[in-house]
Amino acid sequence: MTRAGSHSVTEFRFVLPQRLEASGPPEERGVLRDSVKLLVSDRGALVHSAFRELPRFLRPGDVVVVNASATLAAAVDGTVDTVGPVVVHFSTELEGGDWAVEVRAPGPVSGALDSVGAGRRIGLPRGAVATLREPWPRGSSRLWRASVEGVADVATELLATAGRPITYAYVHERWPLSYYQTIFGRTGGSAEMASAARPFTHPMVTDLATSGVVTAPILLHTGVSSPERGEPPIPERYEVPEHTARLINDRRAAGGRVIAVGTTVTRALETRATPDGLAVAGAGWTNLVLSAARPARVVEGLITGWHAPGASHLMLLESVVGAAAVRRAYDEALAHGYLWHEFGDSALLLRD
C-alpha cells in the first residue's frame, strides 16, 4: 500500500497479458455496450455477471453519480521543424486560452517526445500554430502549457474539424468520436472518455429509476492519462452542482449508498467532501490524490473499468473499498479473462 503522505502509485503490481487488452469497442466483438462482463465485489463475495444486470446489485435509495463531461476529438496531427510529424494531445484548457498539451511521435508509441522544449513551435491544421511555453503543471516532464495562434477557439475550430479521439497502442484502429461518448456526456471538455459510464444505456437508467435508484450528475473534464507513465493524476477542472450534493446527503441520511461511476466522479465528489462524509457543492480545479493516506469520505462504491498496472487509479480504488478488495477483484478478473481499458469489461466494487 501507499505510505501516508505519499503521492506515488500503489505498490499493488500485476502483469497484464496483451490478450486481455481490449483493442477495440465491444461492438466490434459482437457485444452490445451493456453486455460487457461485470464483476461484482460485495463484502468479500465475488459475482460474475453482465453489465445489464447492474440494477439487481444496487438497492432502493442508492445514488449513482455520473460524469456529464463529453469527450473531445483531442488528438491533432502536427509538424515540428527538425523533428518532423508529431501528434499533439490537447489535454486541458487553461486560463487565457492556453492549453496543456502532450507531444508524441506518430503511430503506436509510448510516452511523450523528449526532443521538444520551451519555445518550440508546432504547425497544426487550418494554419494554426502551437507554441510550447513551460511545463504544466510545474515540474512536469510530459505536459506543456501551449498558446495556440490562428484559431479563435481551439475546441470548436481546431479539434472539431481536424481532431480525432486520443488512442494508445493497444487500440489497433481508429474509431469515430461517437464510440468515445457516454450517454451522460453533455458538456465537451474531456481529453479522454470517462469510460466507466460507457456500458450504460437509456433503458438501463430507466431500470435503475424504477427500482428506486437515482442518478445524479457532476462534471469533471479529464486530462490525458498516459497510462504507461504511472504518474499521479494531473489537476482537472470539476463542478459538483448544489442539487447533486443535496441529493447525496439526503439519500445517505436515509441509508442509501453513493456509487460513483468512475474515478473521475470519485475525485470530484471527494475534493470538497467534509471529514464527516457530507457532499459539498463547488467548482474549480482539483489536485486531490486519493490513497490510503486520504480515504474516500462520501463514495461507498464504484462502477469502474479495469486499470493498467501501476496506474494511480488503483490507489483511488483502494481508498474507497480497501486494498484487499481491489486485489481480490483484480486476481479474479485476470483469472477469468476480463478485458482491460476503455473498451473492456466492468466492475462494481462495494466497500466491505
Short mmCIF file of N, CA and C in Angstrom, two decimals, residues 75-78 83-89 102-113 164-174 226 228:
data_model
loop_
_atom_site.label_atom_id
_atom_site.label_comp_id
_atom_site.label_asym_id
_atom_site.label_seq_id
_atom_site.Cartn_x
_atom_site.Cartn_y
_atom_site.Cartn_z
N ALA A 75 -6.84 14.63 -30.30
CA ALA A 75 -5.55 14.32 -30.93
C ALA A 75 -5.49 14.99 -32.29
N VAL A 76 -4.44 15.77 -32.53
CA VAL A 76 -4.30 16.52 -33.78
C VAL A 76 -2.90 16.30 -34.34
N ASP A 77 -2.82 16.04 -35.63
CA ASP A 77 -1.52 15.89 -36.29
C ASP A 77 -0.85 17.24 -36.44
N GLY A 78 0.46 17.26 -36.28
CA GLY A 78 1.23 18.48 -36.43
C GLY A 78 2.60 18.20 -37.00
N VAL A 83 12.19 17.97 -36.45
CA VAL A 83 11.68 16.75 -35.82
C VAL A 83 10.81 15.96 -36.78
N GLY A 84 9.92 16.68 -37.48
CA GLY A 84 9.02 16.04 -38.42
C GLY A 84 7.61 15.91 -37.88
N PRO A 85 6.86 14.90 -38.37
CA PRO A 85 5.46 14.74 -37.94
C PRO A 85 5.37 14.42 -36.45
N VAL A 86 4.37 14.99 -35.81
CA VAL A 86 4.07 14.71 -34.41
C VAL A 86 2.56 14.61 -34.25
N VAL A 87 2.13 14.13 -33.09
CA VAL A 87 0.73 14.16 -32.71
C VAL A 87 0.63 14.95 -31.42
N VAL A 88 -0.27 15.92 -31.40
CA VAL A 88 -0.48 16.76 -30.23
C VAL A 88 -1.76 16.31 -29.54
N HIS A 89 -1.65 15.95 -28.26
CA HIS A 89 -2.81 15.62 -27.45
C HIS A 89 -3.20 16.87 -26.64
N GLU A 102 0.30 17.44 -24.76
CA GLU A 102 1.34 16.42 -24.78
C GLU A 102 1.73 16.21 -26.23
N VAL A 103 3.03 16.13 -26.51
CA VAL A 103 3.51 15.96 -27.88
C VAL A 103 4.13 14.57 -28.01
N ARG A 104 3.63 13.81 -28.97
CA ARG A 104 4.10 12.44 -29.18
C ARG A 104 4.54 12.23 -30.63
N ALA A 105 5.34 11.21 -30.84
CA ALA A 105 5.61 10.77 -32.21
C ALA A 105 4.38 10.08 -32.75
N PRO A 106 4.17 10.09 -34.06
CA PRO A 106 3.01 9.41 -34.61
C PRO A 106 3.13 7.90 -34.49
N GLY A 107 1.98 7.23 -34.56
CA GLY A 107 1.98 5.77 -34.51
C GLY A 107 1.84 5.25 -33.10
N PRO A 108 1.88 3.92 -32.95
CA PRO A 108 1.68 3.27 -31.64
C PRO A 108 2.93 3.34 -30.77
N VAL A 109 3.20 4.53 -30.23
CA VAL A 109 4.40 4.74 -29.43
C VAL A 109 4.01 4.96 -27.97
N SER A 110 4.98 4.85 -27.11
CA SER A 110 4.77 5.09 -25.69
C SER A 110 5.50 6.36 -25.28
N GLY A 111 4.83 7.19 -24.52
CA GLY A 111 5.48 8.34 -23.92
C GLY A 111 5.58 9.55 -24.80
N ALA A 112 5.79 10.69 -24.15
CA ALA A 112 5.92 11.96 -24.86
C ALA A 112 7.30 12.09 -25.48
N LEU A 113 7.40 12.97 -26.48
CA LEU A 113 8.68 13.25 -27.11
C LEU A 113 9.59 14.01 -26.16
N ARG A 164 -9.16 13.98 -33.68
CA ARG A 164 -9.70 12.62 -33.58
C ARG A 164 -9.52 12.17 -32.13
N PRO A 165 -10.19 11.13 -31.72
CA PRO A 165 -10.03 10.69 -30.32
C PRO A 165 -8.60 10.25 -30.03
N ILE A 166 -8.15 10.54 -28.82
CA ILE A 166 -6.86 10.06 -28.36
C ILE A 166 -6.91 8.54 -28.23
N THR A 167 -5.90 7.87 -28.76
CA THR A 167 -5.81 6.41 -28.61
C THR A 167 -4.39 6.05 -28.19
N TYR A 168 -4.28 4.88 -27.58
CA TYR A 168 -2.97 4.36 -27.20
C TYR A 168 -2.69 3.09 -27.99
N ALA A 169 -1.51 2.53 -27.80
CA ALA A 169 -1.00 1.49 -28.69
C ALA A 169 -1.88 0.24 -28.71
N TYR A 170 -2.62 -0.02 -27.64
CA TYR A 170 -3.43 -1.24 -27.59
C TYR A 170 -4.69 -1.15 -28.45
N VAL A 171 -5.08 0.04 -28.89
CA VAL A 171 -6.22 0.19 -29.81
C VAL A 171 -5.67 0.18 -31.23
N HIS A 172 -6.07 -0.81 -32.00
CA HIS A 172 -5.41 -1.07 -33.28
C HIS A 172 -5.99 -0.30 -34.45
N GLU A 173 -7.18 0.26 -34.31
CA GLU A 173 -7.81 1.01 -35.39
C GLU A 173 -8.31 2.33 -34.85
N ARG A 174 -8.63 3.24 -35.77
CA ARG A 174 -9.25 4.50 -35.39
C ARG A 174 -10.78 4.34 -35.45
N SER A 226 -2.19 8.99 -20.01
CA SER A 226 -0.87 8.47 -20.36
C SER A 226 -0.48 7.30 -19.47
N GLU A 228 1.18 4.63 -19.53
CA GLU A 228 2.48 3.97 -19.44
C GLU A 228 3.45 4.72 -18.51
#
